XYZ file of C-alpha atoms in Angstrom:
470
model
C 120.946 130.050 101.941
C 118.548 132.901 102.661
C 119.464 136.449 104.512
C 118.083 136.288 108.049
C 116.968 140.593 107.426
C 116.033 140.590 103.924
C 115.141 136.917 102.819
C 117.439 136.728 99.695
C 119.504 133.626 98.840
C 123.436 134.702 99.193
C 126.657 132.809 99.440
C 127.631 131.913 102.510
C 130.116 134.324 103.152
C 128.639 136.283 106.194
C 127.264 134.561 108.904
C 123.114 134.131 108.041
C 123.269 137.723 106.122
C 124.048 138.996 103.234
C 126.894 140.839 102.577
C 124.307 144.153 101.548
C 122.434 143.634 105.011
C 125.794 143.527 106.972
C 127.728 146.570 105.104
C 123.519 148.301 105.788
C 123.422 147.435 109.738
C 127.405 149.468 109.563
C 125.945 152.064 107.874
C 123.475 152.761 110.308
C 125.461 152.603 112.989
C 127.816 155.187 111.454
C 124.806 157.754 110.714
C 123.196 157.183 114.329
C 126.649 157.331 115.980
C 127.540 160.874 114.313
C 126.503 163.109 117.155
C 128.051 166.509 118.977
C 127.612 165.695 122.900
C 128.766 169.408 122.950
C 126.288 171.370 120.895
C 122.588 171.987 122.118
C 123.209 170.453 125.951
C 120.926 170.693 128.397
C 122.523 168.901 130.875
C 125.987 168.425 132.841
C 127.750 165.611 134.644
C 130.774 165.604 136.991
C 132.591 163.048 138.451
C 132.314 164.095 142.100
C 136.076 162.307 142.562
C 137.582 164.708 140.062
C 135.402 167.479 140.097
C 138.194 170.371 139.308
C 138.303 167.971 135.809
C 135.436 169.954 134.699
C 131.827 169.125 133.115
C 130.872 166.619 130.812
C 127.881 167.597 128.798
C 125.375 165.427 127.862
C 121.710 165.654 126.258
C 118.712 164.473 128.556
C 116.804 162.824 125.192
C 119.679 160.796 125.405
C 120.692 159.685 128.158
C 117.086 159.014 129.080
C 116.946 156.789 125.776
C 119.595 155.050 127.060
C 119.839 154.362 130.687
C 116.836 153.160 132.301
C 117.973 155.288 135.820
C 118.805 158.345 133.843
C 115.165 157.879 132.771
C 113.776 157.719 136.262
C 116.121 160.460 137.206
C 115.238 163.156 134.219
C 111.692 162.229 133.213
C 110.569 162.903 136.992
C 111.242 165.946 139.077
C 114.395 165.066 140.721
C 116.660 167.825 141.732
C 119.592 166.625 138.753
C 116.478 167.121 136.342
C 115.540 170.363 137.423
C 119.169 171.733 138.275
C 120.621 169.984 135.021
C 123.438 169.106 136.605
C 124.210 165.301 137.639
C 126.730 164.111 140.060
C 128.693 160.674 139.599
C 130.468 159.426 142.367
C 133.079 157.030 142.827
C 134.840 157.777 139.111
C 137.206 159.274 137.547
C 136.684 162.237 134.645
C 138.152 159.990 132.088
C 135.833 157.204 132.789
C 132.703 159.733 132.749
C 133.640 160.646 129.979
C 134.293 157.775 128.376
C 131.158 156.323 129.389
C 128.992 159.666 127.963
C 130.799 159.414 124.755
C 129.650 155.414 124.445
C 126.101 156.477 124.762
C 126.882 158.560 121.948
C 128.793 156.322 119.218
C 128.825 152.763 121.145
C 132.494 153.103 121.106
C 135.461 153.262 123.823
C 138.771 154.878 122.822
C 141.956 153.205 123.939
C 140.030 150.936 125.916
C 142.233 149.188 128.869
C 141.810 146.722 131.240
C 141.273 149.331 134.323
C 138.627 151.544 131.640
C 136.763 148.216 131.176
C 136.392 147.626 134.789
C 135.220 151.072 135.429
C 132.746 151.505 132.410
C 131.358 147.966 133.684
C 130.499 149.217 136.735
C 129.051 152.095 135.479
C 127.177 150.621 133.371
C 125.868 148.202 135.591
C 124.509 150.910 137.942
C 123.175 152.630 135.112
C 121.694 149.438 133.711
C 123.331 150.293 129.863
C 123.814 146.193 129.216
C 125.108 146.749 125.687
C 128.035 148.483 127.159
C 128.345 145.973 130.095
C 128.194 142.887 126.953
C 131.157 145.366 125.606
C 133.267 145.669 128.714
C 132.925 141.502 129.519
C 133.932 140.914 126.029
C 136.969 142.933 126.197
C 137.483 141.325 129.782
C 137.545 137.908 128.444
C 139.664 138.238 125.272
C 142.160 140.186 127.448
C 142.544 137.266 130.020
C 146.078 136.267 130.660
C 148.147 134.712 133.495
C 148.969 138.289 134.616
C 145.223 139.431 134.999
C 143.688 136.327 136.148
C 143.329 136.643 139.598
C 142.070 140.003 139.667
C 140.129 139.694 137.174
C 138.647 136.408 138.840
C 138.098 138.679 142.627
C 136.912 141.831 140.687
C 133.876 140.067 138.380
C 133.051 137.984 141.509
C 132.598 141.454 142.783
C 129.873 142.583 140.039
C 128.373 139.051 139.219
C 129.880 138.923 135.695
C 129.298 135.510 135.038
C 130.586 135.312 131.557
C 133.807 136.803 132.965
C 134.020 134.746 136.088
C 133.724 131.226 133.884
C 136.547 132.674 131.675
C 138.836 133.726 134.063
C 138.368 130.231 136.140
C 138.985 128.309 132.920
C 142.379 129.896 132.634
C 142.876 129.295 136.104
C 142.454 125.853 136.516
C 144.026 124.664 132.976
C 147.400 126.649 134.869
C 147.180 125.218 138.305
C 150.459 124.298 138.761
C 152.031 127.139 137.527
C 149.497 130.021 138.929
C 149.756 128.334 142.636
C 153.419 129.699 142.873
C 152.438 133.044 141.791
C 152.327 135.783 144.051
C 148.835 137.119 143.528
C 147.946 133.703 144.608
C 149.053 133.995 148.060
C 146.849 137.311 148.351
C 144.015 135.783 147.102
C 144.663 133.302 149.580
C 144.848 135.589 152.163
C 142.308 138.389 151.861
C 139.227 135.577 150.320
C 140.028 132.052 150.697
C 136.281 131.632 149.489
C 136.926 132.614 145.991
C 140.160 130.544 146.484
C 137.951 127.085 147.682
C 135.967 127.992 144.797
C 139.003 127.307 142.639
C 139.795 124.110 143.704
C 136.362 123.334 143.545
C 136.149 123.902 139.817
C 139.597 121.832 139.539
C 138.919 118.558 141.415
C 135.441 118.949 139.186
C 137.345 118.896 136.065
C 139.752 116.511 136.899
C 136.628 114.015 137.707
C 134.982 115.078 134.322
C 138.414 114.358 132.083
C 139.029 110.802 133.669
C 135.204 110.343 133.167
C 135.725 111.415 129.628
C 138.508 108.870 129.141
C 136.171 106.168 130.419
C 133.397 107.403 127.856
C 131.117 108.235 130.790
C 128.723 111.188 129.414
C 127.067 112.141 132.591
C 127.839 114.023 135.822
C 130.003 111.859 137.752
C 129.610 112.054 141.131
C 132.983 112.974 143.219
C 132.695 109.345 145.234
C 133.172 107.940 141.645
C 136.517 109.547 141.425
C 138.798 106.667 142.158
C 137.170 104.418 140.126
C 138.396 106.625 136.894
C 142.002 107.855 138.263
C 144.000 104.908 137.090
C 142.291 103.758 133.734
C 143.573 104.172 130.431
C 143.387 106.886 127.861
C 141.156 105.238 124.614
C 141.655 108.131 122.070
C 139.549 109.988 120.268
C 138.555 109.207 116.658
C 138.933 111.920 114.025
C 137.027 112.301 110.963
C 138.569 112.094 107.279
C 138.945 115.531 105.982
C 139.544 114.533 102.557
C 136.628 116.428 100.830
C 137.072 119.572 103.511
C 137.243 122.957 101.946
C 139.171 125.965 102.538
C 137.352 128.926 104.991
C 137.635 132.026 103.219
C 137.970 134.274 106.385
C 140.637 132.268 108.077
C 141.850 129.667 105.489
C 141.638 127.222 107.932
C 139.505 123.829 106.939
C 135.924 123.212 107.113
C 133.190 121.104 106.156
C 130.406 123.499 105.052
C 129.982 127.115 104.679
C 132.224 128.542 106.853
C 134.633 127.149 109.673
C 132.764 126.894 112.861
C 134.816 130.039 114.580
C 134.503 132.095 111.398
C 130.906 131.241 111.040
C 130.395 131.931 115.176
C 132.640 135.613 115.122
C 130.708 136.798 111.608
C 127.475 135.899 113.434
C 128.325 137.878 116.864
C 129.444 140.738 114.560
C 126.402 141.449 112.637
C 123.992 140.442 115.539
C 126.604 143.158 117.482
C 125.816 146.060 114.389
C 121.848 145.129 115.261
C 121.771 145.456 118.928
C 124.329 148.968 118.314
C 121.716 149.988 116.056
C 119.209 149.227 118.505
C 121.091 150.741 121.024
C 121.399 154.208 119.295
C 117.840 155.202 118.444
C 116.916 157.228 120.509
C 113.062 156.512 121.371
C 111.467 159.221 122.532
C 111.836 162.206 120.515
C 109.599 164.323 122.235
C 110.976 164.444 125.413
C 112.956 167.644 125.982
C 112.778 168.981 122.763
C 114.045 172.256 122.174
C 113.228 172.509 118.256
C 110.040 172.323 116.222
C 109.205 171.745 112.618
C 106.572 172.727 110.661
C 104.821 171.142 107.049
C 104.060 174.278 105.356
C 102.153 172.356 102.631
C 100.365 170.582 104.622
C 97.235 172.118 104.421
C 95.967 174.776 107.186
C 95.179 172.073 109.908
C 98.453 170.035 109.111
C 100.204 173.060 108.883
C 99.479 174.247 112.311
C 100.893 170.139 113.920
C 104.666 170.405 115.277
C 106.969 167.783 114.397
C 109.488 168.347 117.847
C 112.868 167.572 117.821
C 116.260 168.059 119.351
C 118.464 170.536 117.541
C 121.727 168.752 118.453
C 120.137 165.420 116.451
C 119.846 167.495 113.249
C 122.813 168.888 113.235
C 124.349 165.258 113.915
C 122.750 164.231 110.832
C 122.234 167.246 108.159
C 125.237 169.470 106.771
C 122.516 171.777 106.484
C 120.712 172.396 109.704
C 123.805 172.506 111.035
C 124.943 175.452 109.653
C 121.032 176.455 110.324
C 121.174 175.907 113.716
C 124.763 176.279 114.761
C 124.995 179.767 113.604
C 122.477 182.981 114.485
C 119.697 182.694 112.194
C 116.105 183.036 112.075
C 115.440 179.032 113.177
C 117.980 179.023 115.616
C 116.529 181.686 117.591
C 112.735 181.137 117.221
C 113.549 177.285 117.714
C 111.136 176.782 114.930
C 111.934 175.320 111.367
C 109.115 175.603 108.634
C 109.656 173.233 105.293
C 108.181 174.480 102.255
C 106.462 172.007 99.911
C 106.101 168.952 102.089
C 103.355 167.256 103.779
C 103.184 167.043 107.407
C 103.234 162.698 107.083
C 106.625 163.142 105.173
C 107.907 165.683 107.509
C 106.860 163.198 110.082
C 108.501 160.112 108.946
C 112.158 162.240 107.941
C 112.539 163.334 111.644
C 111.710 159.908 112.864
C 114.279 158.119 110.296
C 116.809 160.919 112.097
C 116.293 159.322 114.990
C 115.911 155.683 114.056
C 117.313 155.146 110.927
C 114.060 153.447 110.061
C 110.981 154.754 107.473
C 107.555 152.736 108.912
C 105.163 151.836 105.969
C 107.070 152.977 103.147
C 105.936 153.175 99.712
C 106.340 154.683 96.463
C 104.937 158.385 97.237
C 106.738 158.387 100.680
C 109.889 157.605 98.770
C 109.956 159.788 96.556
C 109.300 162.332 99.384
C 111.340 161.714 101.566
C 114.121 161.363 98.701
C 113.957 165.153 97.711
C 113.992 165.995 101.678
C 117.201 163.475 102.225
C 118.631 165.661 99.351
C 117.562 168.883 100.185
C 119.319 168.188 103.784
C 121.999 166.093 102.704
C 120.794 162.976 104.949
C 122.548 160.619 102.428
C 122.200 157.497 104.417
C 118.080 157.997 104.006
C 118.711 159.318 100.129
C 120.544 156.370 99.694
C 117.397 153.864 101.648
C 115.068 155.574 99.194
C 116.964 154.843 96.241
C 117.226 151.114 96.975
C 113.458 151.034 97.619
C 112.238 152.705 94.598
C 115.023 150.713 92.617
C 113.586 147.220 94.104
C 110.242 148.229 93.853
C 110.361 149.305 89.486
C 107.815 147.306 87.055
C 105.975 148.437 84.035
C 103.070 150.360 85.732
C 105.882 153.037 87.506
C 108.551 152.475 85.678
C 107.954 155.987 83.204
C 106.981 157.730 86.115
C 110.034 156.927 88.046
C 111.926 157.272 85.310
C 110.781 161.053 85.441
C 110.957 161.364 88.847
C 114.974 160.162 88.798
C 115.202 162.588 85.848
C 114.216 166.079 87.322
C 115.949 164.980 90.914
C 119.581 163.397 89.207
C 119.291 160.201 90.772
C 121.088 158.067 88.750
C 121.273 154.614 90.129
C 117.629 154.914 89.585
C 117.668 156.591 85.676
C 119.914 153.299 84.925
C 117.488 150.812 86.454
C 114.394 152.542 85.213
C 115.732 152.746 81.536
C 117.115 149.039 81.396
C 113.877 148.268 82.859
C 112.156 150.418 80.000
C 114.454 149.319 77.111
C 113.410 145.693 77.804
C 109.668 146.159 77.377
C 109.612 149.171 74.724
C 106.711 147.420 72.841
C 104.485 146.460 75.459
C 105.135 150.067 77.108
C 105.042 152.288 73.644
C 101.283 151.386 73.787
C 100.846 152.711 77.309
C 98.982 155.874 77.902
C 101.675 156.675 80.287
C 104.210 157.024 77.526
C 101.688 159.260 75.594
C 101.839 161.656 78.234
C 105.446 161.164 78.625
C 105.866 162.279 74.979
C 103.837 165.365 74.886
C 105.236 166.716 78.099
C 108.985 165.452 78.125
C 110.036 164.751 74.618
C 113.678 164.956 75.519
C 112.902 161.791 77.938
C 111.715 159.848 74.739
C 114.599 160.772 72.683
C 116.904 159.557 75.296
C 115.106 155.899 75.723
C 115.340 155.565 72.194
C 118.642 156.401 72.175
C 119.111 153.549 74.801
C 117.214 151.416 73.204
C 118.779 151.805 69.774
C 122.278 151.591 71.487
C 121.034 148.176 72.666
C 119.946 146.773 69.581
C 123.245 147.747 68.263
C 125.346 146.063 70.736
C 123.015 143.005 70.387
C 123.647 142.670 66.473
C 127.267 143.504 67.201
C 127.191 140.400 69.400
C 125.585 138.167 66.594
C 127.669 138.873 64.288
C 131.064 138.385 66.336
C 129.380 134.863 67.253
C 128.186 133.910 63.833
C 130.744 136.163 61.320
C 129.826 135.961 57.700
């Protein structure tokens, strides 16, 4: 089967990805979740119900990245855009917060049934839908004969629909027993439309399960109802599961790749890691920047083009502008950064992957750039993309240079995959003028691919003759 991302064949063990793709889509998540809300703000909100709670600061490239309405709000001259201060009303602190910290990470701690209601409605109003999927998820696998009804009148409230079919599943497969409750007798009482609605959906399912035992397939009209009451159940035939296998999430049986629910919660989890992904890039950089950075080797007119960024995005993602620009020094103060001995293109493309976790039109020379940069800064998840690029991308006109280039930088998933690469093809390469060059300027280099390459042949004649002994 191939990988829906990267187009390899893989086992069917994840649901239409490969296991590399899935544990890459977590990793990104994890690097563009790891923010500080606290350092660099520029903005406040309070929840005007629980003011005396305090502020909850907030960055305005962020929440305008977001939230559609905080866009409209901040990116126009509104008076929460000029004063920096937004007011939320009808919330509690918790739930502000709570709701600021999701735009952050795309996670809820301790999330309840009361939090879910409240982030839902927040982020309705705020139009943040990947939240809103989060809170009706939660909703729904929380549903119980205790919630039901409330649930049922709240979502009917907010148009949840996913919600609102759940909850009146549960409620009609436990007529009999929900009827005698007392939340029923409220319901009854303060909207007997959402209770007509009930036994709406009932009678309908009744009609549909006596059409069922009939084998009638289409929508049977209600005056068709008596016609069905009284007849016979006729079964249902089940397949032999002699040649079923085993699922290897759940054990359970199945008849090809994975069980179907396996298959259906591995395929909602990595399509969930792509839409947190592309919920946490934040897409426009440039707006409120309070940071620039500068290509010093870029040449006089490259030199003099700002790369603008947000200072509390770098130090979310680098050890080391972190302690740049958390503490008193030069940068911090000036709010400008200048890189020595990169070109303004790279410098370009390694504050956009801090931002999107993404490198547009890579190739070898960018990779290799942006490699000493991810080092330099300790951006590990974009060391780490570079590797696997120049790693997938090795054949016999870069391997020597690579090789090289993995040398003098220490990066040694790429020294191994260079020198097997190398050690395969030493007589076709010895002839290069690539490894002429490599000779008179690295001789050390040489000596250690022979010493490969010897060790090889060694292990290969050690293999003979343990296969074939004398």
């Amino acid at each position: 089967m191939r990988c829906k991302s990267c187009e390899s064949c893989f086992q069917h063990y994840y649901a239409d990805t490969c296991k590399q793709c899935h544990e890459h889509h977590k990793a990104k998540v994890a690097f563009l979740g790891a923010t500080h809300p606290a350092s660099f703000s520029d903005v406040v909100l309070f929840a005007s119900d629980d003011e005396a709670a305090g502020p909850v600061p907030a960055h305005k490239a962020v929440l305008v990245s977001r939230s559609p309405v905080f866009n409209a709000i901040l990116e126009n001259e509104m008076e929460e855009s000029l004063s920096g201060t937004i007011k939320i009303r009808d919330v509690s602190y918790g739930t502000l917060r709570a709701f600021v910290n999701y735009l952050y990470t795309t996670e809820v701690v301790c999330l309840d049934q009361q939090l879910a209601c409240d982030l839902l409605v927040m982020a309705e109003k705020y139009q943040v839908h990947h939240l809103k999927d989060l809170c009706q998820k939660f909703l729904v696998a929380n549903l119980n004969w205790e919630n039901s009804f409330s649930i049922y009148t709240f979502v009917h409230q907010h148009n949840a629909k996913k919600i609102i079919d759940a909850a009146l599943t549960l409620i009609i497969d436990n007529m009999d027993k929900l009827t005698a409750r007392e939340e029923y007798a409220e319901l009854k009482e303060k909207d007997p439309q959402l209770v007509f609605e009930i036994y709406e959906a009932y009678l309908s399912k009744q009609v549909n399960k006596a059409a069922a035992q009939k084998g009638y397939t289409g929508d049977l009209p209600l005056r068709r109802l008596p016609n069905f009451l009284f007849n016979p159940y006729r079964g249902m035939y089940i397949e032999d599961d002699e040649d079923l296998k085993k699922c290897i999430s759940c054990n359970a049986r199945y008849d090809a790749g994975t069980c179907k629910k396996c298959n259906e919660d591995l395929k909602k989890c990595h399509e969930d890691l792509k839409a947190k992904v592309a919920f946490l890039t934040t897409s426009q950089p440039d707006s409120f920047s309070d940071v620039v950075l500068f290509a010093s080797d870029g040449g006089p007119a490259q030199a003099a083009i700002p790369v603008p960024a947000h200072k509390a995005v770098l130090v979310s993602r680098s050890p080391v502008f972190n302690a740049m620009l958390e503490n008193e020094m030069e940068e911090s103060l000036s709010g400008t950064i200048k890189i020595c001995d990169v070109s303004y293109g790279t410098l370009h493309a390694f504050v956009n992957y801090l931002y999107t976790a993404e490198v547009v039109c890579i190739y070898q020379q960018l990779a290799c750039d942006l490699f000493v940069l991810a080092k330099k800064y300790q951006v590990q998840h974009l060391k780490n993309c570079c590797e696997k690029f120049l790693v997938s991308n090795l054949n016999l006109d870069n391997s020597l240079s690579t090789y090289t280039f993995a040398h003098q930088h220490n990066a040694k998933p790429i020294i191994d995959a260079a020198l097997t690469l190398i050690t395969n093809n030493m007589d076709k390469l010895t002839a290069r003028e690539e490894y002429a060059e490599l000779k008179e300027k690295y001789p050390i280099l040489i000596l250690e691919i022979y010493v490969a390459y010897l060790s090889k042949l060694v292990n290969k004649v050690e293999g003979l003759v343990a296969r074939f002994p004398l």
